[in-house]
mmCIF file of C-alpha atoms and ligand atoms in Angstrom:
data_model
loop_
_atom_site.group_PDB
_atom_site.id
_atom_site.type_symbol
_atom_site.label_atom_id
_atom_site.label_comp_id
_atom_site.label_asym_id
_atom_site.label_seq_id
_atom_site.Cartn_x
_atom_site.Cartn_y
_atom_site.Cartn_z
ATOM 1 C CA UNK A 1 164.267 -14.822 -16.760
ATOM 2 C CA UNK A 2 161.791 -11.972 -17.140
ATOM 3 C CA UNK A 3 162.413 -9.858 -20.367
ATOM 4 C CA UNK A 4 162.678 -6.326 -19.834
ATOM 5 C CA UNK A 5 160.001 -4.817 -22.624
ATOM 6 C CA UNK A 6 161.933 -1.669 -24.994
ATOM 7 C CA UNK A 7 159.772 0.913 -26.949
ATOM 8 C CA UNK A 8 161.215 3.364 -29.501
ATOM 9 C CA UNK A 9 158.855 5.860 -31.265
ATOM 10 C CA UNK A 10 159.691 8.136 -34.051
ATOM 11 C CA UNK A 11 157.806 11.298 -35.624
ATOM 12 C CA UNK A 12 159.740 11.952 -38.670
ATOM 13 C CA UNK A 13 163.285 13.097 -39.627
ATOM 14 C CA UNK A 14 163.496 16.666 -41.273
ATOM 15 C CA UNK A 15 164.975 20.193 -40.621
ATOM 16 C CA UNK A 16 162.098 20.702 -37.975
ATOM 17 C CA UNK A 17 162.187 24.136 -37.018
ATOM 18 C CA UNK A 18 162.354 25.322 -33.612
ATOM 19 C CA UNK A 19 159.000 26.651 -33.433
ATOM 20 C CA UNK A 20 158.180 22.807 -34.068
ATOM 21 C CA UNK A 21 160.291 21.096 -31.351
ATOM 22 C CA UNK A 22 158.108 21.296 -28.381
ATOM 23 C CA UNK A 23 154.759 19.674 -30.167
ATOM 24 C CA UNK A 24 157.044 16.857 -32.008
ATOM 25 C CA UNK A 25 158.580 15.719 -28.522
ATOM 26 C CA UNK A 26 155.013 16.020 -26.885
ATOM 27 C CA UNK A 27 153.659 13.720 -29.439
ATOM 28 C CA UNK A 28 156.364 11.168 -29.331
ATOM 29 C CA UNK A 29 156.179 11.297 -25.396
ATOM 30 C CA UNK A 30 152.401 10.750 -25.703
ATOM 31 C CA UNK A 31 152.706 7.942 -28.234
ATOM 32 C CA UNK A 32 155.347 6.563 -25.963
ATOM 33 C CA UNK A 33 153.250 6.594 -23.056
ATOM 34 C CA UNK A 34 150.711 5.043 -24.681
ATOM 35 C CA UNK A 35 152.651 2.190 -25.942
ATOM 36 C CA UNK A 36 154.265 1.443 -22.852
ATOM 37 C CA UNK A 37 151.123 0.990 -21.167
ATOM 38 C CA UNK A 38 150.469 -1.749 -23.026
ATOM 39 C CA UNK A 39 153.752 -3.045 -22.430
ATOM 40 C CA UNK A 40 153.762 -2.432 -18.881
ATOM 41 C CA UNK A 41 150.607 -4.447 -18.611
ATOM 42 C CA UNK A 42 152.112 -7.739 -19.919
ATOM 43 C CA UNK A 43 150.557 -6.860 -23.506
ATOM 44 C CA UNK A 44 152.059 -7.553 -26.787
ATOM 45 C CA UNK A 45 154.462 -5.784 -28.551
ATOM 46 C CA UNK A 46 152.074 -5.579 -31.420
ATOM 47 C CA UNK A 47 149.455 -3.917 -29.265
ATOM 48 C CA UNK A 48 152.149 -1.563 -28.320
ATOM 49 C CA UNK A 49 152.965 -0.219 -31.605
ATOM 50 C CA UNK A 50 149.678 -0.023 -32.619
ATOM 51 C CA UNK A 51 148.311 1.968 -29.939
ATOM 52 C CA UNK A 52 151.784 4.593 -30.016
ATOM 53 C CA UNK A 53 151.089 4.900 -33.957
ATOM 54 C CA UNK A 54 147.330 5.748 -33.225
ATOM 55 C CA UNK A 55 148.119 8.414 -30.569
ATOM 56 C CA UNK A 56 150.671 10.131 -33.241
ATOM 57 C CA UNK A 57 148.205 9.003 -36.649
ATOM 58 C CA UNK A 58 145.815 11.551 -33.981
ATOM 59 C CA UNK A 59 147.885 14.148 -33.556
ATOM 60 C CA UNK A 60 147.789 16.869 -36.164
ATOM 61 C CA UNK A 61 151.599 17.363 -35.672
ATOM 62 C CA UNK A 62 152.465 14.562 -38.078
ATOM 63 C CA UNK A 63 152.109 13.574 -41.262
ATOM 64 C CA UNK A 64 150.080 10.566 -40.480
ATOM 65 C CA UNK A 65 146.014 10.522 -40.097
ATOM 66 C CA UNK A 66 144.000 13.872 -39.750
ATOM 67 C CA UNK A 67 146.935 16.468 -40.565
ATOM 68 C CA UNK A 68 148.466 14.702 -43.537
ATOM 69 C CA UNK A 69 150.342 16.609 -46.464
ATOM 70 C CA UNK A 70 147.997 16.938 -49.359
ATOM 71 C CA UNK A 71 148.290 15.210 -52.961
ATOM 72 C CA UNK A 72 148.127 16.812 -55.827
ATOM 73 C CA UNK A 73 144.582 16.851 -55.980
ATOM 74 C CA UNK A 74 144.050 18.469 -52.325
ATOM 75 C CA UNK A 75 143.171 14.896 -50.955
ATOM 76 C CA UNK A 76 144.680 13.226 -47.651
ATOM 77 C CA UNK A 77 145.769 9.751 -48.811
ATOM 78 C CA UNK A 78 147.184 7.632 -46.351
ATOM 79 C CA UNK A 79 149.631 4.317 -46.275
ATOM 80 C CA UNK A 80 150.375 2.512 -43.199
ATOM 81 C CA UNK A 81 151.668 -1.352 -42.281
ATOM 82 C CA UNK A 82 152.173 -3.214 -38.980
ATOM 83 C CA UNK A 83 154.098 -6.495 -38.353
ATOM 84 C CA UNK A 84 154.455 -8.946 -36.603
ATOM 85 C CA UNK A 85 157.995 -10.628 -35.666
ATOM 86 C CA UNK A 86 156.853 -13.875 -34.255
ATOM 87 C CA UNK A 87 154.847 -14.941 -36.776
ATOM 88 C CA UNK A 88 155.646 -12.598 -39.725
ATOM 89 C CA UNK A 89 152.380 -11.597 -40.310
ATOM 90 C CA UNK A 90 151.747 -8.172 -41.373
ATOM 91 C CA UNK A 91 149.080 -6.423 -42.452
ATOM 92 C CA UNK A 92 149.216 -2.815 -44.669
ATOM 93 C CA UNK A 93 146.836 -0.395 -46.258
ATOM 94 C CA UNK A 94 147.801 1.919 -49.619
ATOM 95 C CA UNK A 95 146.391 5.289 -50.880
ATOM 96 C CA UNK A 96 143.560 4.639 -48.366
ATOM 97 C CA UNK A 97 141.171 8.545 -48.228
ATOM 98 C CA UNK A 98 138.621 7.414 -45.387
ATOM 99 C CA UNK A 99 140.243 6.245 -42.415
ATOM 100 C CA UNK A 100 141.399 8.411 -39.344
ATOM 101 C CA UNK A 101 144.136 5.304 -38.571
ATOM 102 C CA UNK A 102 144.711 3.318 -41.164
ATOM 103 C CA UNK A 103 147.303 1.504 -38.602
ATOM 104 C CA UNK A 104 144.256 0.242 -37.056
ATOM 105 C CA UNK A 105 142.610 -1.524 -40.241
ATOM 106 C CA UNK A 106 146.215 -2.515 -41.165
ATOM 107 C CA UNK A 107 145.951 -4.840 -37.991
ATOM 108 C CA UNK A 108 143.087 -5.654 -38.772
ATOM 109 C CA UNK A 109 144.095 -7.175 -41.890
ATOM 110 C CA UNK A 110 147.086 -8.854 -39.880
ATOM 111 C CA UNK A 111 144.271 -10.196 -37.649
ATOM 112 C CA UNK A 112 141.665 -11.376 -39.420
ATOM 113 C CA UNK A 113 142.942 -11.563 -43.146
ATOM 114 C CA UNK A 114 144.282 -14.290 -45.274
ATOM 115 C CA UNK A 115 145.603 -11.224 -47.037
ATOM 116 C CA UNK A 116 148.729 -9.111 -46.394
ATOM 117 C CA UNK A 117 147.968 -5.475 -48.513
ATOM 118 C CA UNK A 118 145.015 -4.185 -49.568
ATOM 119 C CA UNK A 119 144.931 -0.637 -51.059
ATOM 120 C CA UNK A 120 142.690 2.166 -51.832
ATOM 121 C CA UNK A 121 138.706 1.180 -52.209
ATOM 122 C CA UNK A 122 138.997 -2.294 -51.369
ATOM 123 C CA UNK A 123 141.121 -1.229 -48.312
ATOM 124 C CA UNK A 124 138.455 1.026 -46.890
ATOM 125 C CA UNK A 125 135.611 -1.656 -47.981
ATOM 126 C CA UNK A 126 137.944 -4.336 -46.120
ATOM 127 C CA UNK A 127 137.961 -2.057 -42.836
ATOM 128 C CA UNK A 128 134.036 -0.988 -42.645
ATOM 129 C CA UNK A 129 133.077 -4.448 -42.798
ATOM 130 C CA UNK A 130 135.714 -5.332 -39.935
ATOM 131 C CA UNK A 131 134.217 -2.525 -38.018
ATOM 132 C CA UNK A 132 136.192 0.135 -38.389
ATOM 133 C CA UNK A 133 134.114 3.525 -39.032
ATOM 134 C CA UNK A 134 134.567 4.930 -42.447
ATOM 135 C CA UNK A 135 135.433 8.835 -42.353
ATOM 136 C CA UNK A 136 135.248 12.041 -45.158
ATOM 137 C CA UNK A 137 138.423 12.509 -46.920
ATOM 138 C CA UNK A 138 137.499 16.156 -45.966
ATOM 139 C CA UNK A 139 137.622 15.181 -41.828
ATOM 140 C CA UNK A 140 141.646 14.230 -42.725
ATOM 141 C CA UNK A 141 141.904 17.910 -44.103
ATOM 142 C CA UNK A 142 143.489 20.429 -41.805
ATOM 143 C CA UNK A 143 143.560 24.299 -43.360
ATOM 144 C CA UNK A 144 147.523 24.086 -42.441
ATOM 145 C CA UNK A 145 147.867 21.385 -45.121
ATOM 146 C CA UNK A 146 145.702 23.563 -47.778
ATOM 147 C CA UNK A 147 147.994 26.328 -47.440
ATOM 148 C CA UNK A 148 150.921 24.545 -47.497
ATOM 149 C CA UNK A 149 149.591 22.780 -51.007
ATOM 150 C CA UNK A 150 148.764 25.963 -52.103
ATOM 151 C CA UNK A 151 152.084 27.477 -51.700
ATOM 152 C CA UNK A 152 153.766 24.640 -53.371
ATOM 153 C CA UNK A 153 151.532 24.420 -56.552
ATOM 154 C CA UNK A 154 151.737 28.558 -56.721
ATOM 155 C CA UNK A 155 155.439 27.980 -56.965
ATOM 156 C CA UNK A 156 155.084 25.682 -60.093
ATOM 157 C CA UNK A 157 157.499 23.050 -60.933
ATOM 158 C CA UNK A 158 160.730 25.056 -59.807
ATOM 159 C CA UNK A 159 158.974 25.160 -56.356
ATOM 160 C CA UNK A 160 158.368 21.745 -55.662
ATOM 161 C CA UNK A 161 159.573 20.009 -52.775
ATOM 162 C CA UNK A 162 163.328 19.137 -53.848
ATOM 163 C CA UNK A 163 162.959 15.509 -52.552
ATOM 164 C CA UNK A 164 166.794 15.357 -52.135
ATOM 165 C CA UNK A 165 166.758 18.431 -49.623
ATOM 166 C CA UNK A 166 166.628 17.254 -45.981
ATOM 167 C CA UNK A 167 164.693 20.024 -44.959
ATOM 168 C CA UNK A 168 161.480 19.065 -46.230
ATOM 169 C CA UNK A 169 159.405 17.720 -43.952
ATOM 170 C CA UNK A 170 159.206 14.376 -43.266
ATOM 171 C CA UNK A 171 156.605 13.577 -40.563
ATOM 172 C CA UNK A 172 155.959 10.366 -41.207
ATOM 173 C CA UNK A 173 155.342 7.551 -37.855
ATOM 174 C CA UNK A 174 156.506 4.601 -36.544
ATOM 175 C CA UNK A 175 157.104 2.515 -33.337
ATOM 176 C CA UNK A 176 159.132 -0.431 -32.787
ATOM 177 C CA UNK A 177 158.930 -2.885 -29.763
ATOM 178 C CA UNK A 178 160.051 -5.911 -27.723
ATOM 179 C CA UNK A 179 157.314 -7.263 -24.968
ATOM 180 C CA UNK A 180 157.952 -9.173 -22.028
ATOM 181 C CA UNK A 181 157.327 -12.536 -23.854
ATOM 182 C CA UNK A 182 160.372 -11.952 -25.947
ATOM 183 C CA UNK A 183 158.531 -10.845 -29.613
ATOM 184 C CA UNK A 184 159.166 -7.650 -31.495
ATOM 185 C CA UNK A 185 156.804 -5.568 -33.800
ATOM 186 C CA UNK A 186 156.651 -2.859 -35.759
ATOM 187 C CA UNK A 187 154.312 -0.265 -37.218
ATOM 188 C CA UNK A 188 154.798 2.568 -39.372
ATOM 189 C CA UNK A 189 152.173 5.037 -40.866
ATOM 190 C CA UNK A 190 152.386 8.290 -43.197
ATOM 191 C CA UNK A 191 150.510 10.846 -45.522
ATOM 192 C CA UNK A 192 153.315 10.883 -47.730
ATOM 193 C CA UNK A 193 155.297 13.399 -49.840
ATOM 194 C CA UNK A 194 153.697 16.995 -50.384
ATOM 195 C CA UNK A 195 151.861 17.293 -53.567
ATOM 196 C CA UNK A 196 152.342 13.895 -54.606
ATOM 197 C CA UNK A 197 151.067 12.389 -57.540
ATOM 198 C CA UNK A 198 146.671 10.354 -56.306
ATOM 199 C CA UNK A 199 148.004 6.853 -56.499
ATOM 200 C CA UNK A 200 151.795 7.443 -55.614
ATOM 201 C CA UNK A 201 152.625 5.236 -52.704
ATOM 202 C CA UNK A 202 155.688 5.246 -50.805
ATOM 203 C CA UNK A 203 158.112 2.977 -48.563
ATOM 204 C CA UNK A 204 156.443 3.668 -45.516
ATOM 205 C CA UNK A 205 153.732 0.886 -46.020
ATOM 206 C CA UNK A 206 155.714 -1.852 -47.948
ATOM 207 C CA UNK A 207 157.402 -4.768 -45.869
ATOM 208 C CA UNK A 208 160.698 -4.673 -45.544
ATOM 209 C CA UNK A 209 160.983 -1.015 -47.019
ATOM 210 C CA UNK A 210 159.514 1.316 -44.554
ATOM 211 C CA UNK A 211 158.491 -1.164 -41.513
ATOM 212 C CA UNK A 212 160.015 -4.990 -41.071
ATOM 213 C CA UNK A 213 159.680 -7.117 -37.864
ATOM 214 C CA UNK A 214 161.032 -10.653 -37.691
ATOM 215 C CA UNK A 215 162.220 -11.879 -33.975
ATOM 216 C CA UNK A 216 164.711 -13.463 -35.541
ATOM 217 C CA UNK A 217 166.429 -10.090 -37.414
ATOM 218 C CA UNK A 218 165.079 -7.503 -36.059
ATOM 219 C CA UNK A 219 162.158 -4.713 -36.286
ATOM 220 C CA UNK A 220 162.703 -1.532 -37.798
ATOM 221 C CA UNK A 221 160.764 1.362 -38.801
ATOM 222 C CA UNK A 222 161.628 4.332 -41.307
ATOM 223 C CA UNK A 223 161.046 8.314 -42.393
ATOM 224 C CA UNK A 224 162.309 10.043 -45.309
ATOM 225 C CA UNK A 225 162.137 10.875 -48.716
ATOM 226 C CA UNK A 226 160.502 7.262 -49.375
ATOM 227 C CA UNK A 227 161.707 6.278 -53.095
ATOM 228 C CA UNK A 228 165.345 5.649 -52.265
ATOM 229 C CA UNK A 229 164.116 3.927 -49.357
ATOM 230 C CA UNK A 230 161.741 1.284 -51.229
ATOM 231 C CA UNK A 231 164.788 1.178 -53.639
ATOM 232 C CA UNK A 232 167.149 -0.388 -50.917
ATOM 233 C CA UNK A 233 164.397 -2.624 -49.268
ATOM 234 C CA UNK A 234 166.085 -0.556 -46.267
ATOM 235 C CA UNK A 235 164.466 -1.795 -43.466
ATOM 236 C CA UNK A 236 165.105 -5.256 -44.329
ATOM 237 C CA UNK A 237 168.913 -4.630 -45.524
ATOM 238 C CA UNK A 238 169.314 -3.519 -41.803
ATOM 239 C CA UNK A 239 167.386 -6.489 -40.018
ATOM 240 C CA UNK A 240 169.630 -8.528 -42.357
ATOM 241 C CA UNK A 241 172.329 -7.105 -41.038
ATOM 242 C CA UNK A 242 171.387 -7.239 -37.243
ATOM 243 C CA UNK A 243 170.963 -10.953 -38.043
ATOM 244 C CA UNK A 244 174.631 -11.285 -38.855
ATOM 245 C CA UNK A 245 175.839 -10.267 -36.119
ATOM 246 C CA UNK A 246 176.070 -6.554 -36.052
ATOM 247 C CA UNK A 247 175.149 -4.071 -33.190
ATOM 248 C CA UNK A 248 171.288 -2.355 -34.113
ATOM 249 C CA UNK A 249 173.002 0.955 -33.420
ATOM 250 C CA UNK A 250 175.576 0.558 -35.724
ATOM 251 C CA UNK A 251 173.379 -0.985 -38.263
ATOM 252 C CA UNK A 252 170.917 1.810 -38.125
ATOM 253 C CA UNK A 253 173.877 4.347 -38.711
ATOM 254 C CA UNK A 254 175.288 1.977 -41.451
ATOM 255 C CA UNK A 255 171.777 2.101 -43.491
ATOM 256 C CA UNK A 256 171.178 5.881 -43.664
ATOM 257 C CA UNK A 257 175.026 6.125 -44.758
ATOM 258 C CA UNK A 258 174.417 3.223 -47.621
ATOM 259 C CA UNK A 259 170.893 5.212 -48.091
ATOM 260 C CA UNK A 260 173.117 8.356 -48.383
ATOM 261 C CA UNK A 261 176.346 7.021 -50.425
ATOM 262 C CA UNK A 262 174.088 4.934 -52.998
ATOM 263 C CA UNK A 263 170.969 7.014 -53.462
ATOM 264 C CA UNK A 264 171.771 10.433 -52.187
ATOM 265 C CA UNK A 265 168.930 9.474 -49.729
ATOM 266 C CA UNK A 266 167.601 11.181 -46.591
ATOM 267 C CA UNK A 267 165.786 10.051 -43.626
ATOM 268 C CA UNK A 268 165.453 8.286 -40.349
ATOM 269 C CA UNK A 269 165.349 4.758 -38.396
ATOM 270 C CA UNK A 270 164.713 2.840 -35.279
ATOM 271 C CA UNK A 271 165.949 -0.263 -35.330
ATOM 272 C CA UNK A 272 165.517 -3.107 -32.460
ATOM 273 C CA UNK A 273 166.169 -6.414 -31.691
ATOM 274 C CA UNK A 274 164.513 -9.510 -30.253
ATOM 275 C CA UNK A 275 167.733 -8.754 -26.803
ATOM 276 C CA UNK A 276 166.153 -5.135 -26.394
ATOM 277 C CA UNK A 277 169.587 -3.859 -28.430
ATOM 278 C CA UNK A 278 168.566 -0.498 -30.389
ATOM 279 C CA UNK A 279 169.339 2.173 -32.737
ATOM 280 C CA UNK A 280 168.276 5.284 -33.865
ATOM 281 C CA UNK A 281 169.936 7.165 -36.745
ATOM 282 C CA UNK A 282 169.463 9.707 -39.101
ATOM 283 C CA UNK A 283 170.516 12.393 -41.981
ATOM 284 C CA UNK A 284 168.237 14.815 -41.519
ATOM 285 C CA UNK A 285 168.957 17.762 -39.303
ATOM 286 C CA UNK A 286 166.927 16.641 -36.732
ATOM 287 C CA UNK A 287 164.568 13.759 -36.051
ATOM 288 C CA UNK A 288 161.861 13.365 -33.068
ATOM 289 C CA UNK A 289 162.246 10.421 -31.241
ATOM 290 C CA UNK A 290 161.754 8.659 -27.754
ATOM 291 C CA UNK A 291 162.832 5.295 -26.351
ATOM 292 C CA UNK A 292 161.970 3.314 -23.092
ATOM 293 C CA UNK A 293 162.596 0.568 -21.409
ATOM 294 C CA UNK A 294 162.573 -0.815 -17.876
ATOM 295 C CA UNK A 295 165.452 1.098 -17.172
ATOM 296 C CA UNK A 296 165.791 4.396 -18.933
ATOM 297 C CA UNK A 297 164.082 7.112 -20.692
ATOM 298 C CA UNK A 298 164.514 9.724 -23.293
ATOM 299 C CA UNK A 299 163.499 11.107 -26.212
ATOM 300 C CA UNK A 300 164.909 13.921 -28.198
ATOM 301 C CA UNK A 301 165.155 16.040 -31.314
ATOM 302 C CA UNK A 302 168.458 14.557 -32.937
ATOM 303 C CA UNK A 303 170.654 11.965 -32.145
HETATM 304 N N1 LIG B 1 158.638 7.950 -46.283
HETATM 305 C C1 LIG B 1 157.436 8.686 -46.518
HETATM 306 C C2 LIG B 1 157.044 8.549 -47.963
HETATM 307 O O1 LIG B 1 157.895 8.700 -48.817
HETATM 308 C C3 LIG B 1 157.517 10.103 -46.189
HETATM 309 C C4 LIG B 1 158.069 10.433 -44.850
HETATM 310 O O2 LIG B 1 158.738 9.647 -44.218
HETATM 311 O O3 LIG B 1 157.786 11.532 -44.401
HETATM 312 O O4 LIG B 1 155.898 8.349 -48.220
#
């Protein structure tokens, strides 16, 4: 029997205020799109995420690629990972400064790397010699993002971002998918927190934290305030859970509780499995999202 294909994109899980609705559900719908043309074709479900990530790591909406919060320092630096659920290969890139989509050298470390993580220097030296042009920190910078660092650092230390608050934003990326060949992937891709320390990484690129894919659990991809996140190995505490038995969209409502009750947590998941079952949950006010399959389609702006 043919297997119907399922993509879910997210764009972060936040307070997003109306006047930010409309472009987050045009950038998940594009990222969608572009995913399920892969899909669609008979491509992989790796492809897929890849190539949703990369239209949303392009779009200045997000906190992912050109667009990106700003460190401390007034840099963009960037962590992604993508894996793999047949084979559990993954590739990720940390605190990487000169690369539009770092999804895209992440894959390439999945691809054509003995090597699961590389980070900073080494990352970008890893992706220029696989081909991948090497940008200006300064191309990642959008005026948007100076102000908003500005504003932040004028406030001192009683004005930074209080991590716990669910209205910071949280723009972060991510896709999950099953292809038509029965194997689900994920991908996830950030800037990071606002004003964050150079060097600081978060959950978003870590395996198992921010992004897990295993056809026998499931895949899963996350957004939020990423210490609590990495603290509860969340993604892979919910593919764990899929794996015994439980429904993805109760499991995905049953993390960001735990993530809640245990860590006074915020944030966002998809969540799918190798039968096209899915969830989507969140704490956050509101959270961009879209989801297709053969069937049905919808995205939205909370769940
Ligand atoms: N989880 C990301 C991080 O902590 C941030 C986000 O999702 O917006 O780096």
């Amino acid at each position: 029997m043919p297997i119907d294909p399922v993509l879910l994109v997210h764009g972060g899980a936040w307070a997003i205020p109306d006047d930010m609705v409309d472009t987050h559900l045009a950038g998940v719908r594009a990222a969608m799109a572009a995913g399920w043309r892969v899909l669609a074709a008979g491509g992989d479900a790796l492809d897929a995420v890849e190539e949703a990530v990369v239209v949303m790591e392009d779009d200045e909406t997000f906190d992912a690629g050109r667009g990106s919060f700003l460190n401390r320092d007034g840099k963009v630096q960037l962590d992604a990972l993508i894996m793999d659920g047949a084979t559990l290969r993954a590739g990720g890139v940390g605190c990487v400064e000169r690369l539009r989509n770092p999804v895209r050298a992440a894959r390439k470390i999945l691809s054509e790397s003995p090597h699961v993580y590389f980070v900073a220097e080494g990352a970008e030296r890893f992706a220029a010699e696989h081909g991948i042009a090497l940008c200006k920190n300064e191309d990642l910078v959008i005026a948007r993002e100076v102000k908003r660092l500005q504003e932040a650092q004028a406030k001192g230390a009683e004005g930074q971002p209080d991590l716990f608050a669910p209205t910071d934003s949280h723009d972060t990326v991510g896709a999950v998918a099953l292809d038509g060949s029965g194997n689900i992937a994920a991908a996830t891709s950030t800037g990071g927190t606002l004003n964050k320390a150079p060097g600081r990484l978060g959950d978003s690129s870590l395996i198992g934290c921010g992004c897990y894919a295993d056809n026998k659990t499931a895949a899963a991809s996350t957004t939020g305030w990423g210490e609590p996140i990495m603290k509860l190995v969340l993604a892979k505490w919910a593919a764990d859970r899929v794996a015994a038995g439980n429904l993805p969209e109760w499991v995905a409502a049953e993390a960001i509780h735990y993530l809640e009750a245990r860590l006074q947590g915020h944030g966002g998941m998809i969540l799918l499995d190798a039968r096209g079952r899915f969830g989507i949950a969140h704490n956050t006010p509101r959270m961009a999202w879209a989801v297709k399959t053969g069937k049905q389609e919808s995205s939205g702006i909370s769940r």
